[in-house]
Amino acid sequence: MSMIEHTRTEVAAQEAPAMTMAGAINRALADAMEADGSVLVMGEDVGKLGGVFRVTDGLAARFGEHRCFDTPLAESGIVGAAIGMAMNGLRPVVEMQFDAFAYPAFEQIVSHAAKMANRTRGAIRLPMVIRIPFGGGIGGVEHHCDSSEAYYAHTPGLTVVCPATPQDAYSLLRAAIEHPDPVIFLEPKKLYWSKAPVDVTAPAAIGHARVARPGADVTLIAYGSSVGVALDAAEVAESEGRSVQVVDVRTLTPCDDETLFTAVRSTGRAVVIAEAQGFASVASELAARIGEHCFEHLEAPVRRVTGFDIPYPAPKLEHFHLPDVDRVLDAIDTLNWEDR
C-alpha cells in the first residue's frame, strides 16, 4: 500500500461511524440482504426477538419473516434445511444461539456441508454461513462458553473465520456471505459490545491475517478476543523495554502462512494465544507450522498461552482459565533473552 493509499485508509477509518461488534454484524446482514435477495437469516429466536444477543434485531421487520425467520429448536434440522436451500440457489445465514448448542448439527456440518462440493466434483456448491457466538468472558454457564474452533478448523471443506474488531466483523461477514462454500463465522461474544469505527465501504478478503501492532522483538499471534489480550500485553511489555508485534489471524482456515511466517521471521520469537484448550488445538497447529517453516529464524521454542485442558469452568472461576496479560508476559520472559 502506498503512503497516499495508507493516508486515505486512515482518514476513512476516522470518519466512519462507531459501531459495536453486534451492531456491525447486524449492519452486515442488513446490507447483504439489501444487496442480494437470495440472502436470508434463520435460527432460534432471530426474528421478532432479534436473537439472544440482539444481533438480528430489526431484520424481520425490515425484510419480512420470509427472509429472517425463527426455526424450531433443532440445530440439526436448521443446518440440514440451510444445506437444502444453498443447493437450490439461496444464501442462508444460520445463527446458532451458543457455541455448544451447535453440536447437534455437527453431523450435518461435517458430513454434508463440508463435503458436498468434493462429493459432486464441484457441481454443487453451498454458499452458506453458520454464525456461532463462541468463547468465554461473559460469565456464562456450561454449554454457553465453549471454544469449539478446532472441530471446524480440522474439517476440510469448511472455511473458518473469527473477527476481533467491529470492522472485521462487518467486512469479513460480508465476504463470508459472498463466499461460494460453507463458512463457519465465529463471533467472540465477549466482544459483542466492544465499539470502534466501521467503514462499510472497506473490503476484506478471507484468508488474510493482519499485523495489528508492529514490533521487533517478539510476535504475539492471536484471534478473536485473545487479540485484545495480546495488545494489552504488548503495551505492558513496551514499558519494560520490549518491542512486541501482534498478528491477528482472522481466518483460521485457510491460514495465512505468508503473513504469519514473515512476522515471526522478523522477530525470531513467537507466542500463540487462544482461549481454547491447548491440546490438539488451533494454537497447536499454528505453533507447529511456525516451528516447521521458521525454525532457522527462531531464538527460542514457540510458546502457547491457552485455556487449560479441562471442561469450561463455572462463571466465578473462568478468569483463572482464560489467558491474561500476566500469563502472556510470563511466556515472553521464557524466550531466551540472555544474549541481548
mmCIF file of C-alpha atoms in Angstrom:
data_model
loop_
_atom_site.group_PDB
_atom_site.id
_atom_site.type_symbol
_atom_site.label_atom_id
_atom_site.label_comp_id
_atom_site.label_asym_id
_atom_site.label_seq_id
_atom_site.Cartn_x
_atom_site.Cartn_y
_atom_site.Cartn_z
ATOM 1 C CA MET A 1 0.000 0.000 0.000
ATOM 2 C CA SER A 2 1.386 3.424 -0.984
ATOM 3 C CA MET A 3 1.674 6.282 1.506
ATOM 4 C CA ILE A 4 -1.236 8.069 -0.207
ATOM 5 C CA GLU A 5 -3.441 4.964 -0.054
ATOM 6 C CA HIS A 6 -2.484 4.423 3.596
ATOM 7 C CA THR A 7 -3.419 8.025 4.431
ATOM 8 C CA ARG A 8 -6.757 7.660 2.647
ATOM 9 C CA THR A 9 -7.461 4.484 4.627
ATOM 10 C CA GLU A 10 -6.675 6.228 7.935
ATOM 11 C CA VAL A 11 -8.909 9.178 7.033
ATOM 12 C CA ALA A 12 -11.776 6.853 6.059
ATOM 13 C CA ALA A 13 -11.441 4.995 9.365
ATOM 14 C CA GLN A 14 -11.516 8.253 11.333
ATOM 15 C CA GLU A 15 -14.648 9.444 9.518
ATOM 16 C CA ALA A 16 -16.502 6.122 9.816
ATOM 17 C CA PRO A 17 -19.281 5.847 12.418
ATOM 18 C CA ALA A 18 -18.570 3.886 15.586
ATOM 19 C CA MET A 19 -20.416 0.581 15.966
ATOM 20 C CA THR A 20 -20.423 -2.246 18.436
ATOM 21 C CA MET A 21 -19.418 -5.620 17.058
ATOM 22 C CA ALA A 22 -23.035 -6.757 17.420
ATOM 23 C CA GLY A 23 -24.136 -3.657 15.537
ATOM 24 C CA ALA A 24 -21.545 -4.216 12.821
ATOM 25 C CA ILE A 25 -22.756 -7.787 12.286
ATOM 26 C CA ASN A 26 -26.352 -6.571 12.174
ATOM 27 C CA ARG A 27 -25.390 -3.948 9.581
ATOM 28 C CA ALA A 28 -23.503 -6.540 7.526
ATOM 29 C CA LEU A 29 -26.534 -8.821 7.483
ATOM 30 C CA ALA A 30 -28.852 -5.963 6.532
ATOM 31 C CA ASP A 31 -26.555 -4.707 3.768
ATOM 32 C CA ALA A 32 -26.118 -8.212 2.355
ATOM 33 C CA MET A 33 -29.883 -8.817 2.402
ATOM 34 C CA GLU A 34 -30.473 -5.467 0.716
ATOM 35 C CA ALA A 35 -27.892 -6.197 -1.977
ATOM 36 C CA ASP A 36 -28.925 -9.790 -2.707
ATOM 37 C CA GLY A 37 -32.467 -11.136 -2.473
ATOM 38 C CA SER A 38 -31.184 -14.699 -2.103
ATOM 39 C CA VAL A 39 -29.643 -13.944 1.317
ATOM 40 C CA LEU A 40 -31.803 -14.954 4.260
ATOM 41 C CA VAL A 41 -31.290 -15.281 8.015
ATOM 42 C CA MET A 42 -32.596 -18.184 10.058
ATOM 43 C CA GLY A 43 -32.215 -19.580 13.555
ATOM 44 C CA GLU A 44 -33.728 -19.800 17.008
ATOM 45 C CA ASP A 45 -35.328 -16.503 18.086
ATOM 46 C CA VAL A 46 -33.652 -14.471 15.338
ATOM 47 C CA GLY A 47 -36.954 -12.991 14.132
ATOM 48 C CA LYS A 48 -39.136 -10.895 16.412
ATOM 49 C CA LEU A 49 -36.777 -11.172 19.401
ATOM 50 C CA GLY A 50 -33.715 -10.279 17.351
ATOM 51 C CA GLY A 51 -31.567 -13.086 18.748
ATOM 52 C CA VAL A 52 -30.274 -13.734 22.248
ATOM 53 C CA PHE A 53 -27.629 -11.038 21.767
ATOM 54 C CA ARG A 54 -29.956 -8.874 19.604
ATOM 55 C CA VAL A 55 -27.615 -9.266 16.635
ATOM 56 C CA THR A 56 -30.535 -9.750 14.216
ATOM 57 C CA ASP A 57 -32.665 -7.001 15.743
ATOM 58 C CA GLY A 58 -34.954 -5.316 13.220
ATOM 59 C CA LEU A 59 -34.174 -7.600 10.276
ATOM 60 C CA ALA A 60 -37.517 -9.417 10.290
ATOM 61 C CA ALA A 61 -39.416 -6.133 10.455
ATOM 62 C CA ARG A 62 -37.380 -4.670 7.603
ATOM 63 C CA PHE A 63 -37.162 -7.643 5.237
ATOM 64 C CA GLY A 64 -40.157 -9.724 6.240
ATOM 65 C CA GLU A 65 -40.481 -13.031 8.035
ATOM 66 C CA HIS A 66 -39.820 -14.962 4.820
ATOM 67 C CA ARG A 67 -36.211 -13.692 4.880
ATOM 68 C CA CYS A 68 -35.469 -13.501 8.604
ATOM 69 C CA PHE A 69 -37.349 -16.168 10.484
ATOM 70 C CA ASP A 70 -37.418 -18.333 13.589
ATOM 71 C CA THR A 71 -36.811 -22.052 13.376
ATOM 72 C CA PRO A 72 -37.683 -24.957 15.663
ATOM 73 C CA LEU A 73 -35.227 -25.738 18.458
ATOM 74 C CA ALA A 74 -33.461 -28.372 16.368
ATOM 75 C CA GLU A 75 -29.954 -27.421 15.280
ATOM 76 C CA SER A 76 -29.517 -30.461 13.041
ATOM 77 C CA GLY A 77 -32.732 -29.580 11.236
ATOM 78 C CA ILE A 78 -31.726 -25.922 10.935
ATOM 79 C CA VAL A 79 -28.412 -26.697 9.247
ATOM 80 C CA GLY A 80 -29.927 -29.507 7.162
ATOM 81 C CA ALA A 81 -32.569 -27.109 5.863
ATOM 82 C CA ALA A 82 -29.916 -24.498 5.132
ATOM 83 C CA ILE A 83 -27.936 -27.032 3.123
ATOM 84 C CA GLY A 84 -31.003 -27.745 1.004
ATOM 85 C CA MET A 85 -31.598 -24.024 0.500
ATOM 86 C CA ALA A 86 -27.980 -23.447 -0.533
ATOM 87 C CA MET A 87 -28.219 -26.338 -3.010
ATOM 88 C CA ASN A 88 -31.170 -24.579 -4.636
ATOM 89 C CA GLY A 89 -29.882 -21.058 -5.157
ATOM 90 C CA LEU A 90 -30.294 -19.344 -1.796
ATOM 91 C CA ARG A 91 -27.612 -17.959 0.518
ATOM 92 C CA PRO A 92 -28.729 -18.858 4.044
ATOM 93 C CA VAL A 93 -27.067 -17.341 7.104
ATOM 94 C CA VAL A 94 -27.701 -19.595 10.081
ATOM 95 C CA GLU A 95 -27.390 -18.458 13.693
ATOM 96 C CA MET A 96 -26.523 -20.950 16.407
ATOM 97 C CA GLN A 97 -27.544 -19.433 19.750
ATOM 98 C CA PHE A 98 -24.376 -20.547 21.549
ATOM 99 C CA ASP A 99 -21.219 -22.463 20.670
ATOM 100 C CA ALA A 100 -22.111 -25.702 22.449
ATOM 101 C CA PHE A 101 -25.675 -25.573 21.088
ATOM 102 C CA ALA A 102 -24.203 -26.242 17.636
ATOM 103 C CA TYR A 103 -23.041 -29.770 18.452
ATOM 104 C CA PRO A 104 -26.326 -31.466 17.498
ATOM 105 C CA ALA A 105 -25.780 -30.031 13.994
ATOM 106 C CA PHE A 106 -22.204 -31.263 13.796
ATOM 107 C CA GLU A 107 -23.014 -34.290 11.660
ATOM 108 C CA GLN A 108 -24.814 -32.134 9.099
ATOM 109 C CA ILE A 109 -21.899 -29.690 9.023
ATOM 110 C CA VAL A 110 -19.110 -32.250 8.758
ATOM 111 C CA SER A 111 -20.739 -34.988 6.689
ATOM 112 C CA HIS A 112 -22.747 -32.861 4.271
ATOM 113 C CA ALA A 113 -21.971 -29.130 4.235
ATOM 114 C CA ALA A 114 -18.206 -29.642 4.247
ATOM 115 C CA LYS A 115 -18.183 -32.485 1.722
ATOM 116 C CA MET A 116 -20.811 -31.530 -0.862
ATOM 117 C CA ALA A 117 -18.506 -29.717 -3.292
ATOM 118 C CA ASN A 118 -15.940 -32.505 -3.182
ATOM 119 C CA ARG A 119 -18.592 -35.217 -3.401
ATOM 120 C CA THR A 120 -20.031 -33.674 -6.573
ATOM 121 C CA ARG A 121 -16.684 -32.641 -8.107
ATOM 122 C CA GLY A 122 -17.683 -29.018 -7.724
ATOM 123 C CA ALA A 123 -21.074 -29.370 -9.412
ATOM 124 C CA ILE A 124 -22.895 -28.422 -6.204
ATOM 125 C CA ARG A 125 -21.527 -25.600 -4.079
ATOM 126 C CA LEU A 126 -23.042 -24.492 -0.789
ATOM 127 C CA PRO A 127 -22.855 -20.713 -0.270
ATOM 128 C CA MET A 128 -23.933 -20.679 3.373
ATOM 129 C CA VAL A 129 -22.717 -19.121 6.600
ATOM 130 C CA ILE A 130 -23.088 -20.602 10.077
ATOM 131 C CA ARG A 131 -22.706 -17.870 12.685
ATOM 132 C CA ILE A 132 -21.636 -19.140 16.114
ATOM 133 C CA PRO A 133 -21.254 -16.942 19.214
ATOM 134 C CA PHE A 134 -18.269 -18.561 20.899
ATOM 135 C CA GLY A 135 -15.738 -18.297 23.699
ATOM 136 C CA GLY A 136 -15.865 -17.051 27.255
ATOM 137 C CA GLY A 137 -15.584 -13.863 29.213
ATOM 138 C CA ILE A 138 -19.311 -13.299 29.827
ATOM 139 C CA GLY A 139 -19.809 -15.417 32.921
ATOM 140 C CA GLY A 140 -21.914 -17.966 31.074
ATOM 141 C CA VAL A 141 -22.758 -21.379 32.474
ATOM 142 C CA GLU A 142 -21.975 -24.779 30.969
ATOM 143 C CA HIS A 143 -22.885 -25.203 27.266
ATOM 144 C CA HIS A 144 -22.679 -21.430 26.755
ATOM 145 C CA CYS A 145 -18.941 -20.688 26.593
ATOM 146 C CA ASP A 146 -17.110 -23.356 24.595
ATOM 147 C CA SER A 147 -14.206 -22.569 22.310
ATOM 148 C CA SER A 148 -15.049 -25.080 19.605
ATOM 149 C CA GLU A 149 -12.999 -23.722 16.715
ATOM 150 C CA ALA A 150 -10.664 -26.729 16.434
ATOM 151 C CA TYR A 151 -13.522 -29.038 15.425
ATOM 152 C CA TYR A 152 -14.363 -26.878 12.436
ATOM 153 C CA ALA A 153 -10.793 -25.935 11.504
ATOM 154 C CA HIS A 154 -9.917 -29.644 11.416
ATOM 155 C CA THR A 155 -12.632 -30.328 8.823
ATOM 156 C CA PRO A 156 -11.609 -29.971 5.148
ATOM 157 C CA GLY A 157 -14.248 -28.158 3.147
ATOM 158 C CA LEU A 158 -15.019 -25.549 5.808
ATOM 159 C CA THR A 159 -13.693 -22.011 5.899
ATOM 160 C CA VAL A 160 -13.397 -20.740 9.480
ATOM 161 C CA VAL A 161 -13.371 -17.000 10.218
ATOM 162 C CA CYS A 162 -13.029 -15.215 13.561
ATOM 163 C CA PRO A 163 -13.093 -11.394 13.745
ATOM 164 C CA ALA A 164 -11.537 -9.452 16.602
ATOM 165 C CA THR A 165 -12.836 -5.957 15.762
ATOM 166 C CA PRO A 166 -16.154 -4.425 14.702
ATOM 167 C CA GLN A 167 -14.561 -3.503 11.363
ATOM 168 C CA ASP A 168 -13.584 -7.091 10.640
ATOM 169 C CA ALA A 169 -16.938 -8.336 11.904
ATOM 170 C CA TYR A 170 -18.621 -6.251 9.222
ATOM 171 C CA SER A 171 -16.201 -6.725 6.347
ATOM 172 C CA LEU A 172 -15.456 -10.406 6.901
ATOM 173 C CA LEU A 173 -19.136 -11.292 7.305
ATOM 174 C CA ARG A 174 -19.915 -9.580 4.004
ATOM 175 C CA ALA A 175 -17.102 -11.594 2.419
ATOM 176 C CA ALA A 176 -18.340 -14.806 4.082
ATOM 177 C CA ILE A 177 -21.860 -14.342 2.725
ATOM 178 C CA GLU A 178 -20.458 -13.868 -0.783
ATOM 179 C CA HIS A 179 -18.199 -16.924 -0.463
ATOM 180 C CA PRO A 180 -19.206 -19.871 -2.677
ATOM 181 C CA ASP A 181 -18.631 -22.521 0.017
ATOM 182 C CA PRO A 182 -19.633 -23.043 3.682
ATOM 183 C CA VAL A 183 -18.172 -20.601 6.190
ATOM 184 C CA ILE A 184 -18.139 -21.035 9.958
ATOM 185 C CA PHE A 185 -18.235 -17.486 11.326
ATOM 186 C CA LEU A 186 -17.120 -17.444 14.961
ATOM 187 C CA GLU A 187 -18.255 -14.371 16.899
ATOM 188 C CA PRO A 188 -16.481 -13.738 20.231
ATOM 189 C CA LYS A 189 -19.418 -12.928 22.481
ATOM 190 C CA LYS A 190 -17.105 -11.162 24.919
ATOM 191 C CA LEU A 191 -16.580 -8.566 22.172
ATOM 192 C CA TYR A 192 -20.202 -8.056 21.097
ATOM 193 C CA TRP A 193 -20.358 -4.693 22.865
ATOM 194 C CA SER A 194 -16.840 -3.504 22.029
ATOM 195 C CA LYS A 195 -17.053 -0.359 19.938
ATOM 196 C CA ALA A 196 -14.920 1.120 17.151
ATOM 197 C CA PRO A 197 -15.288 2.952 13.813
ATOM 198 C CA VAL A 198 -16.573 0.779 10.972
ATOM 199 C CA ASP A 199 -16.112 1.724 7.326
ATOM 200 C CA VAL A 200 -18.817 -0.179 5.462
ATOM 201 C CA THR A 201 -17.045 0.514 2.157
ATOM 202 C CA ALA A 202 -13.836 -1.213 3.237
ATOM 203 C CA PRO A 203 -13.467 -4.679 1.684
ATOM 204 C CA ALA A 204 -11.927 -7.668 3.415
ATOM 205 C CA ALA A 205 -10.580 -10.852 1.909
ATOM 206 C CA ILE A 206 -10.965 -14.188 3.642
ATOM 207 C CA GLY A 207 -7.635 -15.905 4.211
ATOM 208 C CA HIS A 208 -5.613 -12.834 5.172
ATOM 209 C CA ALA A 209 -4.199 -12.123 8.619
ATOM 210 C CA ARG A 210 -3.312 -8.604 9.708
ATOM 211 C CA VAL A 211 -0.488 -7.090 11.705
ATOM 212 C CA ALA A 212 -2.392 -5.330 14.489
ATOM 213 C CA ARG A 213 0.740 -3.828 16.024
ATOM 214 C CA PRO A 214 4.326 -3.586 14.741
ATOM 215 C CA GLY A 215 7.238 -4.794 16.839
ATOM 216 C CA ALA A 216 10.795 -6.057 16.548
ATOM 217 C CA ASP A 217 11.494 -8.403 19.483
ATOM 218 C CA VAL A 218 8.662 -10.947 19.684
ATOM 219 C CA THR A 219 5.479 -11.787 17.775
ATOM 220 C CA LEU A 220 2.214 -12.499 19.583
ATOM 221 C CA ILE A 221 -0.286 -14.423 17.453
ATOM 222 C CA ALA A 222 -3.966 -14.448 18.414
ATOM 223 C CA TYR A 223 -7.533 -14.408 17.149
ATOM 224 C CA GLY A 224 -10.916 -13.348 18.475
ATOM 225 C CA SER A 225 -10.983 -11.948 21.995
ATOM 226 C CA SER A 226 -7.374 -13.049 22.574
ATOM 227 C CA VAL A 227 -6.205 -10.284 20.235
ATOM 228 C CA GLY A 228 -7.132 -7.727 22.897
ATOM 229 C CA VAL A 229 -5.147 -9.683 25.479
ATOM 230 C CA ALA A 230 -2.155 -9.704 23.124
ATOM 231 C CA LEU A 231 -2.382 -5.953 22.530
ATOM 232 C CA ASP A 232 -2.634 -5.238 26.269
ATOM 233 C CA ALA A 233 0.374 -7.469 26.935
ATOM 234 C CA ALA A 234 2.309 -5.666 24.202
ATOM 235 C CA GLU A 235 1.646 -2.332 25.905
ATOM 236 C CA VAL A 236 2.990 -3.608 29.221
ATOM 237 C CA ALA A 237 5.987 -5.257 27.571
ATOM 238 C CA GLU A 238 6.825 -1.990 25.813
ATOM 239 C CA SER A 239 7.053 -0.264 29.188
ATOM 240 C CA GLU A 240 9.603 -2.950 30.119
ATOM 241 C CA GLY A 241 11.713 -2.253 27.046
ATOM 242 C CA ARG A 242 10.490 -4.943 24.654
ATOM 243 C CA SER A 243 9.067 -4.233 21.213
ATOM 244 C CA VAL A 244 6.124 -6.584 20.654
ATOM 245 C CA GLN A 245 4.432 -7.326 17.350
ATOM 246 C CA VAL A 246 0.815 -8.576 17.342
ATOM 247 C CA VAL A 247 -0.724 -10.574 14.492
ATOM 248 C CA ASP A 248 -4.491 -11.094 14.285
ATOM 249 C CA VAL A 249 -5.042 -14.399 12.463
ATOM 250 C CA ARG A 250 -8.647 -13.511 11.435
ATOM 251 C CA THR A 251 -9.109 -16.600 9.217
ATOM 252 C CA LEU A 252 -8.274 -19.899 10.922
ATOM 253 C CA THR A 253 -8.688 -21.902 7.728
ATOM 254 C CA PRO A 254 -7.293 -21.240 5.221
ATOM 255 C CA CYS A 255 -4.405 -19.985 7.330
ATOM 256 C CA ASP A 256 -2.390 -17.033 6.054
ATOM 257 C CA ASP A 257 1.013 -18.676 6.382
ATOM 258 C CA GLU A 258 2.813 -15.913 4.499
ATOM 259 C CA THR A 259 1.845 -13.159 6.944
ATOM 260 C CA LEU A 260 2.485 -15.354 9.993
ATOM 261 C CA PHE A 261 5.879 -16.609 8.820
ATOM 262 C CA THR A 262 7.047 -13.162 7.711
ATOM 263 C CA ALA A 263 6.087 -11.735 11.102
ATOM 264 C CA VAL A 264 7.819 -14.457 13.112
ATOM 265 C CA ARG A 265 10.966 -14.397 10.981
ATOM 266 C CA SER A 266 11.220 -10.654 11.576
ATOM 267 C CA THR A 267 11.344 -11.067 15.366
ATOM 268 C CA GLY A 268 12.680 -14.587 15.928
ATOM 269 C CA ARG A 269 10.300 -15.240 18.820
ATOM 270 C CA ALA A 270 6.629 -16.238 18.916
ATOM 271 C CA VAL A 271 3.817 -16.763 21.407
ATOM 272 C CA VAL A 272 0.410 -18.090 20.305
ATOM 273 C CA ILE A 273 -2.564 -17.035 22.441
ATOM 274 C CA ALA A 274 -6.039 -18.608 22.419
ATOM 275 C CA GLU A 275 -8.873 -19.266 24.863
ATOM 276 C CA ALA A 276 -9.416 -22.859 23.768
ATOM 277 C CA GLN A 277 -7.749 -25.819 25.443
ATOM 278 C CA GLY A 278 -4.153 -26.238 24.325
ATOM 279 C CA PHE A 279 -4.125 -29.919 23.407
ATOM 280 C CA ALA A 280 -4.834 -30.642 19.711
ATOM 281 C CA SER A 281 -5.916 -27.035 19.209
ATOM 282 C CA VAL A 282 -5.695 -24.287 16.598
ATOM 283 C CA ALA A 283 -2.888 -22.867 18.749
ATOM 284 C CA SER A 284 -1.100 -26.232 18.432
ATOM 285 C CA GLU A 285 -1.375 -26.096 14.645
ATOM 286 C CA LEU A 286 -0.125 -22.516 14.441
ATOM 287 C CA ALA A 287 2.839 -23.344 16.687
ATOM 288 C CA ALA A 288 3.648 -26.443 14.619
ATOM 289 C CA ARG A 289 3.520 -24.566 11.320
ATOM 290 C CA ILE A 290 5.803 -21.869 12.677
ATOM 291 C CA GLY A 291 8.209 -24.471 14.026
ATOM 292 C CA GLU A 292 8.352 -26.281 10.676
ATOM 293 C CA HIS A 293 8.780 -23.227 8.464
ATOM 294 C CA CYS A 294 10.597 -20.711 10.671
ATOM 295 C CA PHE A 295 12.922 -22.966 12.676
ATOM 296 C CA GLU A 296 16.163 -21.411 11.465
ATOM 297 C CA HIS A 297 14.899 -17.955 12.410
ATOM 298 C CA LEU A 298 13.748 -18.810 15.947
ATOM 299 C CA GLU A 299 15.706 -17.717 19.007
ATOM 300 C CA ALA A 300 13.517 -19.901 21.253
ATOM 301 C CA PRO A 301 10.784 -22.537 21.012
ATOM 302 C CA VAL A 302 7.307 -21.267 20.148
ATOM 303 C CA ARG A 303 5.240 -20.813 23.316
ATOM 304 C CA ARG A 304 1.478 -21.215 23.702
ATOM 305 C CA VAL A 305 -0.771 -19.456 26.210
ATOM 306 C CA THR A 306 -4.164 -21.154 26.141
ATOM 307 C CA GLY A 307 -7.079 -22.266 28.237
ATOM 308 C CA PHE A 308 -6.454 -25.308 30.396
ATOM 309 C CA ASP A 309 -7.305 -28.846 29.278
ATOM 310 C CA ILE A 310 -10.494 -29.009 31.334
ATOM 311 C CA PRO A 311 -14.230 -28.643 30.727
ATOM 312 C CA TYR A 312 -15.161 -24.972 30.728
ATOM 313 C CA PRO A 313 -15.252 -23.826 34.365
ATOM 314 C CA ALA A 314 -18.051 -22.216 36.349
ATOM 315 C CA PRO A 315 -18.554 -18.449 35.860
ATOM 316 C CA LYS A 316 -16.727 -17.446 39.054
ATOM 317 C CA LEU A 317 -13.684 -19.466 38.003
ATOM 318 C CA GLU A 318 -13.402 -18.597 34.320
ATOM 319 C CA HIS A 319 -10.867 -15.822 34.925
ATOM 320 C CA PHE A 320 -8.396 -18.492 36.068
ATOM 321 C CA HIS A 321 -8.969 -20.438 32.841
ATOM 322 C CA LEU A 322 -8.765 -17.659 30.252
ATOM 323 C CA PRO A 323 -5.364 -16.360 29.084
ATOM 324 C CA ASP A 324 -4.500 -12.995 30.598
ATOM 325 C CA VAL A 325 -1.745 -10.406 30.341
ATOM 326 C CA ASP A 326 0.330 -11.886 33.167
ATOM 327 C CA ARG A 327 0.397 -15.349 31.570
ATOM 328 C CA VAL A 328 1.409 -13.835 28.235
ATOM 329 C CA LEU A 329 4.195 -11.793 29.830
ATOM 330 C CA ASP A 330 5.430 -14.895 31.654
ATOM 331 C CA ALA A 331 5.611 -16.720 28.317
ATOM 332 C CA ILE A 332 7.526 -13.832 26.731
ATOM 333 C CA ASP A 333 10.028 -13.954 29.600
ATOM 334 C CA THR A 334 10.972 -17.555 28.692
ATOM 335 C CA LEU A 335 12.051 -16.755 25.127
ATOM 336 C CA ASN A 336 15.861 -16.777 25.606
ATOM 337 C CA TRP A 337 16.708 -13.133 26.162
ATOM 338 C CA GLU A 338 20.081 -13.771 27.840
ATOM 339 C CA ASP A 339 22.171 -12.934 24.785
ATOM 340 C CA ARG A 340 20.637 -9.492 24.279
#
